[in-house]
mmCIF file of N, CA and C in Angstrom:
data_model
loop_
_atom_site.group_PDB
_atom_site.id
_atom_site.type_symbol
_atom_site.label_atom_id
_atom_site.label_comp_id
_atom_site.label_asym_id
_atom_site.label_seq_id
_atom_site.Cartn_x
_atom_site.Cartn_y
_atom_site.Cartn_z
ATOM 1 N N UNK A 1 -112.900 -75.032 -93.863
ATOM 2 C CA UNK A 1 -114.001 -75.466 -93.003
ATOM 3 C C UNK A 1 -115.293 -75.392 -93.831
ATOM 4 N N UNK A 2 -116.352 -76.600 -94.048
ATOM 5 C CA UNK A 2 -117.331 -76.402 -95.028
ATOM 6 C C UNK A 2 -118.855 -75.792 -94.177
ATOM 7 N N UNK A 3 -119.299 -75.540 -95.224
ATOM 8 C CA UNK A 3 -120.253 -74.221 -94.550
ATOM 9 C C UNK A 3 -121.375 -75.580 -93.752
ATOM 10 N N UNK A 4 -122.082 -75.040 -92.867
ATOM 11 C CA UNK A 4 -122.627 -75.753 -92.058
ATOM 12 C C UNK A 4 -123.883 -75.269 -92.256
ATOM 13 N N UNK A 5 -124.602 -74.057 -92.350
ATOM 14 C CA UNK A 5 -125.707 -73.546 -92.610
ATOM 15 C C UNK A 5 -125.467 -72.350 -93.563
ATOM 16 N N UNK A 6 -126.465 -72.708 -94.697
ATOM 17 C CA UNK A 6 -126.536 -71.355 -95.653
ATOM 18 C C UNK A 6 -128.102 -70.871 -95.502
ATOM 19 N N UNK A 7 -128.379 -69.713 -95.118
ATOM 20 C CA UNK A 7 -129.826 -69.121 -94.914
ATOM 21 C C UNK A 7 -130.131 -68.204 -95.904
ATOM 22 N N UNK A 8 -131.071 -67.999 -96.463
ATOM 23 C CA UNK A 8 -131.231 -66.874 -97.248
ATOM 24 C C UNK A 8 -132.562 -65.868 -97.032
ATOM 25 N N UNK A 9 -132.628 -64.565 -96.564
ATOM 26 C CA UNK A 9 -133.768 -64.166 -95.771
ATOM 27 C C UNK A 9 -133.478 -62.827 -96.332
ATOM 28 N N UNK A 10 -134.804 -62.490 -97.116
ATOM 29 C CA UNK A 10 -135.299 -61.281 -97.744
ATOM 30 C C UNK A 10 -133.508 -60.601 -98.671
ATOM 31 N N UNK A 11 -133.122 -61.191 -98.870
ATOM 32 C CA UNK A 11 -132.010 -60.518 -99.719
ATOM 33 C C UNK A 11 -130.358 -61.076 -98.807
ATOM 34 N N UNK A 12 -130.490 -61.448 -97.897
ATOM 35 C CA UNK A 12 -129.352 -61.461 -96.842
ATOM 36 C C UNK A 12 -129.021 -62.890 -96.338
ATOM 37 N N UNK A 13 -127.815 -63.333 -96.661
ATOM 38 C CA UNK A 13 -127.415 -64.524 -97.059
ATOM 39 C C UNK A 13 -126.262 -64.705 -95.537
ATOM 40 N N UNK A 14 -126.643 -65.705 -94.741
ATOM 41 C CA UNK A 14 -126.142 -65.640 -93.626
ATOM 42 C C UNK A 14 -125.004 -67.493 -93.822
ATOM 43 N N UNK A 15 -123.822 -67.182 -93.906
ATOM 44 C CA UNK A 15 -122.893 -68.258 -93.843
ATOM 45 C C UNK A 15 -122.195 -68.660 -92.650
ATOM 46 N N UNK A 16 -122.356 -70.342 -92.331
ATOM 47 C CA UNK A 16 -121.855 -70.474 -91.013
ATOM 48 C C UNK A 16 -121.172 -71.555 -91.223
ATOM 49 N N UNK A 17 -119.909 -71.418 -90.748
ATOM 50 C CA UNK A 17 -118.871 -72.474 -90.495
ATOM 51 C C UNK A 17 -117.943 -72.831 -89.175
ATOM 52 N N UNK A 18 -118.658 -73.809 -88.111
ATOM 53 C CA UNK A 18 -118.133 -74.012 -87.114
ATOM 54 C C UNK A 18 -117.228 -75.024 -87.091
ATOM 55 N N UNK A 19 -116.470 -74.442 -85.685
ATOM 56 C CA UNK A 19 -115.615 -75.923 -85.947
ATOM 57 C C UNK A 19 -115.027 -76.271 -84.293
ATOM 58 N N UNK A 20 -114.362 -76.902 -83.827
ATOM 59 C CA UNK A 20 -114.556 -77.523 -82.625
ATOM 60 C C UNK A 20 -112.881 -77.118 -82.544
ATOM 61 N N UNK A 21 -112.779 -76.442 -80.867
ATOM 62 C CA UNK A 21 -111.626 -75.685 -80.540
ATOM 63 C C UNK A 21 -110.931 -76.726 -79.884
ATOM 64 N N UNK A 22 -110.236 -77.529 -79.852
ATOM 65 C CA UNK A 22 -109.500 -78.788 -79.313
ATOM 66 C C UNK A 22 -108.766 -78.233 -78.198
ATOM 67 N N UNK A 23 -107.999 -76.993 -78.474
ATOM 68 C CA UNK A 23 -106.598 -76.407 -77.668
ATOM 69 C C UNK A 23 -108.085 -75.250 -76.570
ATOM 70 N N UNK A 24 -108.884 -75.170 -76.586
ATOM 71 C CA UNK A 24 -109.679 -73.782 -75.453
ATOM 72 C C UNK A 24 -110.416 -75.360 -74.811
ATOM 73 N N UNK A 25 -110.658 -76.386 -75.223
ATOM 74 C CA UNK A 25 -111.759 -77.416 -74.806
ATOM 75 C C UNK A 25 -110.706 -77.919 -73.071
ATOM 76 N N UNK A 26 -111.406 -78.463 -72.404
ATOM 77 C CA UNK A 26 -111.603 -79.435 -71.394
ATOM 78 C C UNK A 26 -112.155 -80.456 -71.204
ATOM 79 N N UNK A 27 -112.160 -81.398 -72.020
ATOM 80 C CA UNK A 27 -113.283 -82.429 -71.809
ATOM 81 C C UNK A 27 -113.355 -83.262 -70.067
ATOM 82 N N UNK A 28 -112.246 -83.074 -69.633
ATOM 83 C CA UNK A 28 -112.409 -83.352 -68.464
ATOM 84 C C UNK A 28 -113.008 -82.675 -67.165
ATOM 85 N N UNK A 29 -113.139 -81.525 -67.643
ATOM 86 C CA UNK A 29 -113.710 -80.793 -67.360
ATOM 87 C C UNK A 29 -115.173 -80.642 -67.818
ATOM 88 N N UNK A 30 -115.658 -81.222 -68.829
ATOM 89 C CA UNK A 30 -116.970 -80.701 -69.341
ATOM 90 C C UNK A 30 -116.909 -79.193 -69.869
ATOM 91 N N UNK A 31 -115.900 -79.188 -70.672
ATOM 92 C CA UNK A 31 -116.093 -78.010 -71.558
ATOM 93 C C UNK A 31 -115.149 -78.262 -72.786
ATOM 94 N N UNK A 32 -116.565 -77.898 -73.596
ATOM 95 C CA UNK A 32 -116.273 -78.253 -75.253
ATOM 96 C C UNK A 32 -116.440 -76.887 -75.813
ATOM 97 N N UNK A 33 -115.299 -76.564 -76.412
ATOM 98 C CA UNK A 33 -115.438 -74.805 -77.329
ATOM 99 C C UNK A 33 -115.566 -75.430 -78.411
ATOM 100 N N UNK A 34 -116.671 -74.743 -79.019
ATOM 101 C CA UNK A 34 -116.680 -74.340 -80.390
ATOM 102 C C UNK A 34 -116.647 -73.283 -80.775
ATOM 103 N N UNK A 35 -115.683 -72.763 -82.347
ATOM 104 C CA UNK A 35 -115.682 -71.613 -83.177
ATOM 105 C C UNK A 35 -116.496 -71.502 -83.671
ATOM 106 N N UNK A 36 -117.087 -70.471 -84.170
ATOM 107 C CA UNK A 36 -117.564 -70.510 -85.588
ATOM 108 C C UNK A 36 -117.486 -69.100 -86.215
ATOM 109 N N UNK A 37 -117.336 -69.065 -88.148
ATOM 110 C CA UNK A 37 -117.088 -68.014 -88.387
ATOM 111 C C UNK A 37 -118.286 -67.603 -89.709
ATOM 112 N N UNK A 38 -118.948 -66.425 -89.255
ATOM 113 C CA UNK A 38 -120.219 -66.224 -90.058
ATOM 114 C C UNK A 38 -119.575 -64.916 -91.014
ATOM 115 N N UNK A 39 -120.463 -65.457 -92.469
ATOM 116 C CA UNK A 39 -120.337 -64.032 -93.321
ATOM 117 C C UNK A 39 -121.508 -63.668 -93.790
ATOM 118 N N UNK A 40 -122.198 -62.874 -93.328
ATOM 119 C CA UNK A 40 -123.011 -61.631 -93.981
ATOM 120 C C UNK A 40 -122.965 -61.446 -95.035
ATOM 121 N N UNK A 41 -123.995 -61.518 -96.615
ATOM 122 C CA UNK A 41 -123.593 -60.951 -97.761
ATOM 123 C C UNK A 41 -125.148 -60.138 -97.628
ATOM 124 N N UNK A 42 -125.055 -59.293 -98.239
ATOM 125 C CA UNK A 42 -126.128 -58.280 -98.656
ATOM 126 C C UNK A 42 -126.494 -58.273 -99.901
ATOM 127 N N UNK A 43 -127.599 -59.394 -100.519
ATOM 128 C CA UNK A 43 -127.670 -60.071 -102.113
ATOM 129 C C UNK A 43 -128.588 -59.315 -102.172
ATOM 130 N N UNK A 44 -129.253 -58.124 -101.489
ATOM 131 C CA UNK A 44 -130.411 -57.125 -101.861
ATOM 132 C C UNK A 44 -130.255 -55.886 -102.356
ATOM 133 N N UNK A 45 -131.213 -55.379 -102.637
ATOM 134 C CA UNK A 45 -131.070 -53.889 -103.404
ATOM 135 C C UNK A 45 -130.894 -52.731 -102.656
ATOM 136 N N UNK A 46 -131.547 -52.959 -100.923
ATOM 137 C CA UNK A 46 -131.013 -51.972 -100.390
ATOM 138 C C UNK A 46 -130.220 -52.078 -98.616
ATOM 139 N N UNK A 47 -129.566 -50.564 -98.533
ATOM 140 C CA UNK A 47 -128.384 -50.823 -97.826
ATOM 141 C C UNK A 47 -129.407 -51.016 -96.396
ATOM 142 N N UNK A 48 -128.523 -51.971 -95.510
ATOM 143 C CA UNK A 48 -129.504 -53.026 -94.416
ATOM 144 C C UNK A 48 -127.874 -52.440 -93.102
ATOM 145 N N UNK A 49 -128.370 -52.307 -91.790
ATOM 146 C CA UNK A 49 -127.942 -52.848 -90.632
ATOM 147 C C UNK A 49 -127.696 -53.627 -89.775
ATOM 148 N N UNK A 50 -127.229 -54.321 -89.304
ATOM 149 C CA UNK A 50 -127.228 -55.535 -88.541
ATOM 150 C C UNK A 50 -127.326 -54.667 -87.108
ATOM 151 N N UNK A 51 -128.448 -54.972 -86.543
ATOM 152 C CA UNK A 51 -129.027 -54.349 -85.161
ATOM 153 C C UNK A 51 -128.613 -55.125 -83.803
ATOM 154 N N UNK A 52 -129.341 -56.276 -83.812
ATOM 155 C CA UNK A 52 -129.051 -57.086 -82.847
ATOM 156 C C UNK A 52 -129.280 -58.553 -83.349
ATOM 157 N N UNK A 53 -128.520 -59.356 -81.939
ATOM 158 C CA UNK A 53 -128.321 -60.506 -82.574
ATOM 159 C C UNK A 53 -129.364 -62.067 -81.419
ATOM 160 N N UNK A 54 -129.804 -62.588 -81.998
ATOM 161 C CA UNK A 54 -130.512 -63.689 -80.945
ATOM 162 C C UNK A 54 -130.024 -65.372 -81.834
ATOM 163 N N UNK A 55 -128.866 -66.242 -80.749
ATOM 164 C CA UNK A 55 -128.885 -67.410 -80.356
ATOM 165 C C UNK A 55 -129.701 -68.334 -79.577
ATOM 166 N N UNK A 56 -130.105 -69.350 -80.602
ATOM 167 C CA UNK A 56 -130.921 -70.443 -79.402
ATOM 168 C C UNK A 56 -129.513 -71.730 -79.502
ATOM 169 N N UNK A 57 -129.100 -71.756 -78.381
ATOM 170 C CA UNK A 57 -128.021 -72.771 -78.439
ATOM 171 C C UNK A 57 -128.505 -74.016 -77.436
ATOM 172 N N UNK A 58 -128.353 -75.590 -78.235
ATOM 173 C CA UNK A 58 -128.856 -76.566 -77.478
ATOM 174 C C UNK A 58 -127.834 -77.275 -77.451
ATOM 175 N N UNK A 59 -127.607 -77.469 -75.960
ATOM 176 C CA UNK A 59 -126.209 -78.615 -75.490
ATOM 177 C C UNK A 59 -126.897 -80.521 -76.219
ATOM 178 N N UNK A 60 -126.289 -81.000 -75.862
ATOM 179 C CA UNK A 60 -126.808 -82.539 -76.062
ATOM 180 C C UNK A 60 -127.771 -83.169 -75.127
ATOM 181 N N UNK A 61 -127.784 -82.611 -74.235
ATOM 182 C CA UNK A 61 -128.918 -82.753 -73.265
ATOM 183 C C UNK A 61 -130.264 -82.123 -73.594
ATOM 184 N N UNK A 62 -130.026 -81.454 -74.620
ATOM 185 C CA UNK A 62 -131.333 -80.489 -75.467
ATOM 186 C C UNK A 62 -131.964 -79.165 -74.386
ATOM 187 N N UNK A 63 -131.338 -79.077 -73.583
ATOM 188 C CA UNK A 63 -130.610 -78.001 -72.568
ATOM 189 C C UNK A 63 -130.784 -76.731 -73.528
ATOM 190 N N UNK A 64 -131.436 -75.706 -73.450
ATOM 191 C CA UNK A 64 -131.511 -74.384 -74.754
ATOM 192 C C UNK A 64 -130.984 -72.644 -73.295
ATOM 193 N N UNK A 65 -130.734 -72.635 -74.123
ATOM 194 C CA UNK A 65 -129.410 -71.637 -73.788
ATOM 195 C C UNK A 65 -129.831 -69.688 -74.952
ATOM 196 N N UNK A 66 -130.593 -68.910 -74.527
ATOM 197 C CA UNK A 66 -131.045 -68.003 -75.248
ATOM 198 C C UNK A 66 -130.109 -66.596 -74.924
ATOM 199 N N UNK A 67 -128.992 -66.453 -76.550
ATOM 200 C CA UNK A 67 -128.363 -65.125 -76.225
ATOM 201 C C UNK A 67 -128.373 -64.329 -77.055
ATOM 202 N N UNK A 68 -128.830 -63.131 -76.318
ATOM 203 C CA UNK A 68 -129.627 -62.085 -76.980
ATOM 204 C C UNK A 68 -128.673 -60.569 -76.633
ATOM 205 N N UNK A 69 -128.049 -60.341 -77.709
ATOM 206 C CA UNK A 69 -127.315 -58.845 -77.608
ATOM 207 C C UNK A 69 -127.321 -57.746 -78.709
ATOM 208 N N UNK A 70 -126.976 -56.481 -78.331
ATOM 209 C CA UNK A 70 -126.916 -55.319 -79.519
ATOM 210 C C UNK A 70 -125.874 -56.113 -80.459
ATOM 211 N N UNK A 71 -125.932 -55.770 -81.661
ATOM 212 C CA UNK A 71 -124.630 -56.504 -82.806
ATOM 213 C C UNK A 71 -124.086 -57.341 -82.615
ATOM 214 N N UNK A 72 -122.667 -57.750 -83.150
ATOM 215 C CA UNK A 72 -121.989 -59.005 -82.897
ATOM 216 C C UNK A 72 -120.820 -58.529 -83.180
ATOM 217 N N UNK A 73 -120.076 -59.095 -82.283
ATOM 218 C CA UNK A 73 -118.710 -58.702 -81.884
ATOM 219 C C UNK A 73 -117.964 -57.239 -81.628
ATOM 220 N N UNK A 74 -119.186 -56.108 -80.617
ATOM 221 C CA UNK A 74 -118.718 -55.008 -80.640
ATOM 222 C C UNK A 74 -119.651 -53.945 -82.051
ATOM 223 N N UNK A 75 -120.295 -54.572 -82.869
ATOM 224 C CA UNK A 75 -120.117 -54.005 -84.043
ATOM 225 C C UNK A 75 -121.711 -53.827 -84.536
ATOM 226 N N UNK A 76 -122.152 -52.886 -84.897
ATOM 227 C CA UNK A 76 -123.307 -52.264 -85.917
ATOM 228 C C UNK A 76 -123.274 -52.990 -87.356
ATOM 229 N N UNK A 77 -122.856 -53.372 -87.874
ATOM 230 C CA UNK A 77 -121.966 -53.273 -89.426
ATOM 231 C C UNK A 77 -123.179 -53.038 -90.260
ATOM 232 N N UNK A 78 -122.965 -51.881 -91.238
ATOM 233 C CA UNK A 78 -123.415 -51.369 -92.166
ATOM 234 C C UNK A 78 -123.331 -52.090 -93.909
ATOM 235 N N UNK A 79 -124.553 -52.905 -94.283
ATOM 236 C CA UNK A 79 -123.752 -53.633 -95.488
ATOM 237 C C UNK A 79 -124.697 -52.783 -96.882
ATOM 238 N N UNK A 80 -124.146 -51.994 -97.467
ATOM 239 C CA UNK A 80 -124.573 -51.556 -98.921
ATOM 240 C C UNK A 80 -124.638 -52.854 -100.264
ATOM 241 N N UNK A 81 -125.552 -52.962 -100.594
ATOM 242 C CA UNK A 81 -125.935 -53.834 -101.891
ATOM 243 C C UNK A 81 -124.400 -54.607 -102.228
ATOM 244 N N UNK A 82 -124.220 -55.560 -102.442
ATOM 245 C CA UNK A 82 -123.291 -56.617 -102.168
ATOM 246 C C UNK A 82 -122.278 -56.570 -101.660
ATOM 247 N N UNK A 83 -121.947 -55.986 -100.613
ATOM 248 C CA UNK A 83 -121.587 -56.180 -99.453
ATOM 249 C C UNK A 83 -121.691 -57.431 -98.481
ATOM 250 N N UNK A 84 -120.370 -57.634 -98.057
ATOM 251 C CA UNK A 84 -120.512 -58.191 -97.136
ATOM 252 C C UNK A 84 -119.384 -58.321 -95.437
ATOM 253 N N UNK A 85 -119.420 -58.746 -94.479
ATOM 254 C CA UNK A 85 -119.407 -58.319 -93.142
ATOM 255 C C UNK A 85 -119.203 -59.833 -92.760
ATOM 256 N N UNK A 86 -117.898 -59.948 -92.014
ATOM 257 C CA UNK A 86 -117.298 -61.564 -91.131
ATOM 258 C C UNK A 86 -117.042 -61.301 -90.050
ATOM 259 N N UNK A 87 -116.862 -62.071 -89.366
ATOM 260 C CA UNK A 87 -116.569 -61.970 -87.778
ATOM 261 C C UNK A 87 -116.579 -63.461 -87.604
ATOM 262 N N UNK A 88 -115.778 -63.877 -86.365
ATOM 263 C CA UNK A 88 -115.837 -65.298 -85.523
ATOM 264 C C UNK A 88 -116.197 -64.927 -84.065
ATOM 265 N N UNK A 89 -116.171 -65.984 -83.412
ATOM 266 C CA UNK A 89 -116.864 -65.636 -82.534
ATOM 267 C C UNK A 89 -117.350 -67.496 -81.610
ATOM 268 N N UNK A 90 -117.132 -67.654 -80.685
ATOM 269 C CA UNK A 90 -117.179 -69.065 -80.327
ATOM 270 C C UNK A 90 -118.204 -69.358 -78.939
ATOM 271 N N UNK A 91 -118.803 -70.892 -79.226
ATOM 272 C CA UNK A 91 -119.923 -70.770 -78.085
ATOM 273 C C UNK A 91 -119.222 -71.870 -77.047
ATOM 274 N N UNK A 92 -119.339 -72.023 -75.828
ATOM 275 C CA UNK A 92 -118.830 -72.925 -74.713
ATOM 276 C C UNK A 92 -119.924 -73.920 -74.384
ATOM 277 N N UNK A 93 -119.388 -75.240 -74.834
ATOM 278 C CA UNK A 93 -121.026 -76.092 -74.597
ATOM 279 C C UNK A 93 -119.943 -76.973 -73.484
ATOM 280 N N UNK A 94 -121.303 -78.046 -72.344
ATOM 281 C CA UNK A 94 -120.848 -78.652 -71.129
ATOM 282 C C UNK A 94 -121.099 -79.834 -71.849
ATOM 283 N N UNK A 95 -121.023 -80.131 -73.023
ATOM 284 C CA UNK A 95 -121.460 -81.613 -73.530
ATOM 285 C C UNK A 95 -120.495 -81.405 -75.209
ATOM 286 N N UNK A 96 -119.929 -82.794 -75.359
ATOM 287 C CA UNK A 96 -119.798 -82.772 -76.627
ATOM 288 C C UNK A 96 -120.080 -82.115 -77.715
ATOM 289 N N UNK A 97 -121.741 -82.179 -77.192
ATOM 290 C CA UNK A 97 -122.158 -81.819 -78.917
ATOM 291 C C UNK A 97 -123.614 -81.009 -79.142
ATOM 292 N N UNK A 98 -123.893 -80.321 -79.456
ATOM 293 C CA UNK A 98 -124.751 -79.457 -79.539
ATOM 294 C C UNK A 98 -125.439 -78.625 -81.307
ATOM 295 N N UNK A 99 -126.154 -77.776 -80.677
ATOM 296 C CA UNK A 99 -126.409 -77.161 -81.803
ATOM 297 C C UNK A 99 -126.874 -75.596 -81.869
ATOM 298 N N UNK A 100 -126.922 -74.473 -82.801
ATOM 299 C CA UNK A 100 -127.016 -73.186 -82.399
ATOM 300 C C UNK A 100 -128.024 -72.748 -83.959
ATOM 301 N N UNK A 101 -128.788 -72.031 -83.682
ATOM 302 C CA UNK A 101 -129.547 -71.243 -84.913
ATOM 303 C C UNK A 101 -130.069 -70.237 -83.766
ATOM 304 N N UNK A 102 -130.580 -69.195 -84.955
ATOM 305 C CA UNK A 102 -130.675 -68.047 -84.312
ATOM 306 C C UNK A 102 -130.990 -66.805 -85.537
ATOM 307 N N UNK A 103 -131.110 -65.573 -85.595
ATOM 308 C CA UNK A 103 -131.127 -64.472 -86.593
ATOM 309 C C UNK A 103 -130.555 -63.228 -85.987
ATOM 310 N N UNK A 104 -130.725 -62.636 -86.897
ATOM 311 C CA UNK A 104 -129.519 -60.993 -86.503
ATOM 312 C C UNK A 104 -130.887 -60.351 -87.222
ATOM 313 N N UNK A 105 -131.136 -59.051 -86.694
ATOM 314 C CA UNK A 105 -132.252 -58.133 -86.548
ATOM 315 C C UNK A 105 -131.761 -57.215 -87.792
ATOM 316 N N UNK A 106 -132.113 -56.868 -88.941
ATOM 317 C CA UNK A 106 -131.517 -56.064 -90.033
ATOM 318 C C UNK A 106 -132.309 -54.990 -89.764
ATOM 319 N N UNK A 107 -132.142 -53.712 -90.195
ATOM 320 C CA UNK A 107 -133.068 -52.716 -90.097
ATOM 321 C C UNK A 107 -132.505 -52.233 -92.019
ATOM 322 N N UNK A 108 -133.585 -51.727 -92.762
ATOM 323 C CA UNK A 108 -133.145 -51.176 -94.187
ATOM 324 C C UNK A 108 -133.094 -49.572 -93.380
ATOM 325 N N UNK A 109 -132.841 -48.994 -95.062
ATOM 326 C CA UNK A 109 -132.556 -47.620 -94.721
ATOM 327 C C UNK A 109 -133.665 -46.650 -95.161
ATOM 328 N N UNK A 110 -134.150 -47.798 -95.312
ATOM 329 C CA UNK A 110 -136.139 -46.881 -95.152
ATOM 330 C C UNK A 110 -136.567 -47.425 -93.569
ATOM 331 N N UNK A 111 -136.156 -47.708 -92.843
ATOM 332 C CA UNK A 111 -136.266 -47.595 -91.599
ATOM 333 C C UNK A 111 -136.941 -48.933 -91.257
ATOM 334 N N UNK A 112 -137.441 -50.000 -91.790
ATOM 335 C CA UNK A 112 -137.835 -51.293 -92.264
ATOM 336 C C UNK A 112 -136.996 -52.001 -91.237
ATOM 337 N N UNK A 113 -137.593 -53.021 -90.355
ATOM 338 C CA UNK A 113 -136.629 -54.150 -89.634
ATOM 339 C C UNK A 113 -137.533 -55.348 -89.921
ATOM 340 N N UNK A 114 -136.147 -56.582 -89.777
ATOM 341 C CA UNK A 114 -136.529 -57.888 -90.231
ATOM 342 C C UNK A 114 -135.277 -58.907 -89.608
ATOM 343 N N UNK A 115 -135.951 -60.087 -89.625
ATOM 344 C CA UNK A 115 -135.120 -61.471 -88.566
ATOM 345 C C UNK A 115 -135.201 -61.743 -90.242
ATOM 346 N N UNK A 116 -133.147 -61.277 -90.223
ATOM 347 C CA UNK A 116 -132.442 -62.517 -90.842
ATOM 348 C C UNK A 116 -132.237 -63.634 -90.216
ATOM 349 N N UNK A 117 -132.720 -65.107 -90.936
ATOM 350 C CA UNK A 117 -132.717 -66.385 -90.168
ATOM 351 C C UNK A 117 -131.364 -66.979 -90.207
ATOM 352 N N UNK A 118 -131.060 -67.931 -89.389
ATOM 353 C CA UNK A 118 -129.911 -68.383 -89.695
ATOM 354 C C UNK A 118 -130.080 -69.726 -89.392
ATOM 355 N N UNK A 119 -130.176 -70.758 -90.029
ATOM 356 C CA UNK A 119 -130.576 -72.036 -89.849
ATOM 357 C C UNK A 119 -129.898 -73.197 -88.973
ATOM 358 N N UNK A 120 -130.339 -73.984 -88.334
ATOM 359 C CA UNK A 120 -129.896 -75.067 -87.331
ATOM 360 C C UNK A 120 -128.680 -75.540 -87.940
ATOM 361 N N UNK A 121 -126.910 -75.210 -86.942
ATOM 362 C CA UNK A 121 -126.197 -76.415 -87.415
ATOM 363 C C UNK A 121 -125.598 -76.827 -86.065
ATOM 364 N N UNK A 122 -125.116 -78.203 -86.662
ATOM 365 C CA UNK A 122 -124.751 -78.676 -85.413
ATOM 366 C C UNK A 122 -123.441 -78.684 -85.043
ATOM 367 N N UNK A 123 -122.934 -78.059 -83.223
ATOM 368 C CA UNK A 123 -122.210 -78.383 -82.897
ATOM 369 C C UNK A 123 -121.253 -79.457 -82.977
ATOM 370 N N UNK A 124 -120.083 -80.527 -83.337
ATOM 371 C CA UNK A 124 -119.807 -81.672 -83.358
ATOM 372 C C UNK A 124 -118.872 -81.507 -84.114
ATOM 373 N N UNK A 125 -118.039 -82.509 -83.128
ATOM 374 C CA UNK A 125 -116.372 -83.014 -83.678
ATOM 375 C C UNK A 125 -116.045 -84.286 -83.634
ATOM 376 N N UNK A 126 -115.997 -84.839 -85.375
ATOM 377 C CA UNK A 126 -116.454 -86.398 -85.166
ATOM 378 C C UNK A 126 -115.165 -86.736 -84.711
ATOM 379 N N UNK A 127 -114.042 -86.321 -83.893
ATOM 380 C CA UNK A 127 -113.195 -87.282 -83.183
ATOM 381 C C UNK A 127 -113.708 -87.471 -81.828
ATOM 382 N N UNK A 128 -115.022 -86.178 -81.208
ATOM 383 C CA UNK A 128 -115.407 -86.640 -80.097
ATOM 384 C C UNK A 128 -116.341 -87.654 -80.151
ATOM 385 N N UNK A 129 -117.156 -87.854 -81.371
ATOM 386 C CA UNK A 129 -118.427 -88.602 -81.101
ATOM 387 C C UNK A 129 -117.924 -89.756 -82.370
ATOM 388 N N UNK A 130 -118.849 -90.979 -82.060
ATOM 389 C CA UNK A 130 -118.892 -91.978 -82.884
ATOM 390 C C UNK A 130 -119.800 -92.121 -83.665
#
């Protein structure tokens, strides 16, 4: 699956590769799953937290959708100098096709917090769209 957004924010390199769930979808229903699977690298000098996490997700209707929780997937994850931290994790859109960016809240271990960015990609499965 090719990477869809590469971000790079104060040392912390956020990789995203979505992809469109055919077998969880309904289109007759108006429900389109998408996967996606992010990796965390820690390209900085010092050891960082992943605190919390904020999605702006826009259906095709440009419809924005704001989700905001402690960590991601259950998890704190702790990344020491090149390190890095994966997880998947999938969003439910009522339209074809959409799009999601957003950042994860790092805290260093000098007590320092910062919005790792994670840049706009788009929802879309070119067998749904033309």
């Amino acid at each position: 699956i090719p990477v869809a957004s590469n971000t790079l924010t104060n040392g912390v390199r956020i990789l995203v590769r979505p992809r469109y769930n055919e077998e969880s979808s309904k289109a007759e229903g108006s429900l389109y799953v998408y996967s996606y699977h992010i990796t965390i690298l820690n390209e900085g000098l010092e050891t960082l937290q992943l605190l919390s996490r904020h999605w702006v997700i826009k259906d095709g209707f440009n419809k924005v959708n704001h989700v905001v929780g402690d960590g991601v997937v259950g998890q704190k994850p702790i990344l020491r100098p090149g390190e890095k931290f994966q997880y998947s994790s999938f969003c439910p859109l009522n339209t074809p096709t959409g799009s999601m960016k957003g950042s994860f809240q790092m805290k260093s271990d000098k007590g320092e917090t910062f919005d790792a960015l994670i840049n706009e990609f788009l929802l879309k499965d070119n067998d749904l769209v033309n």
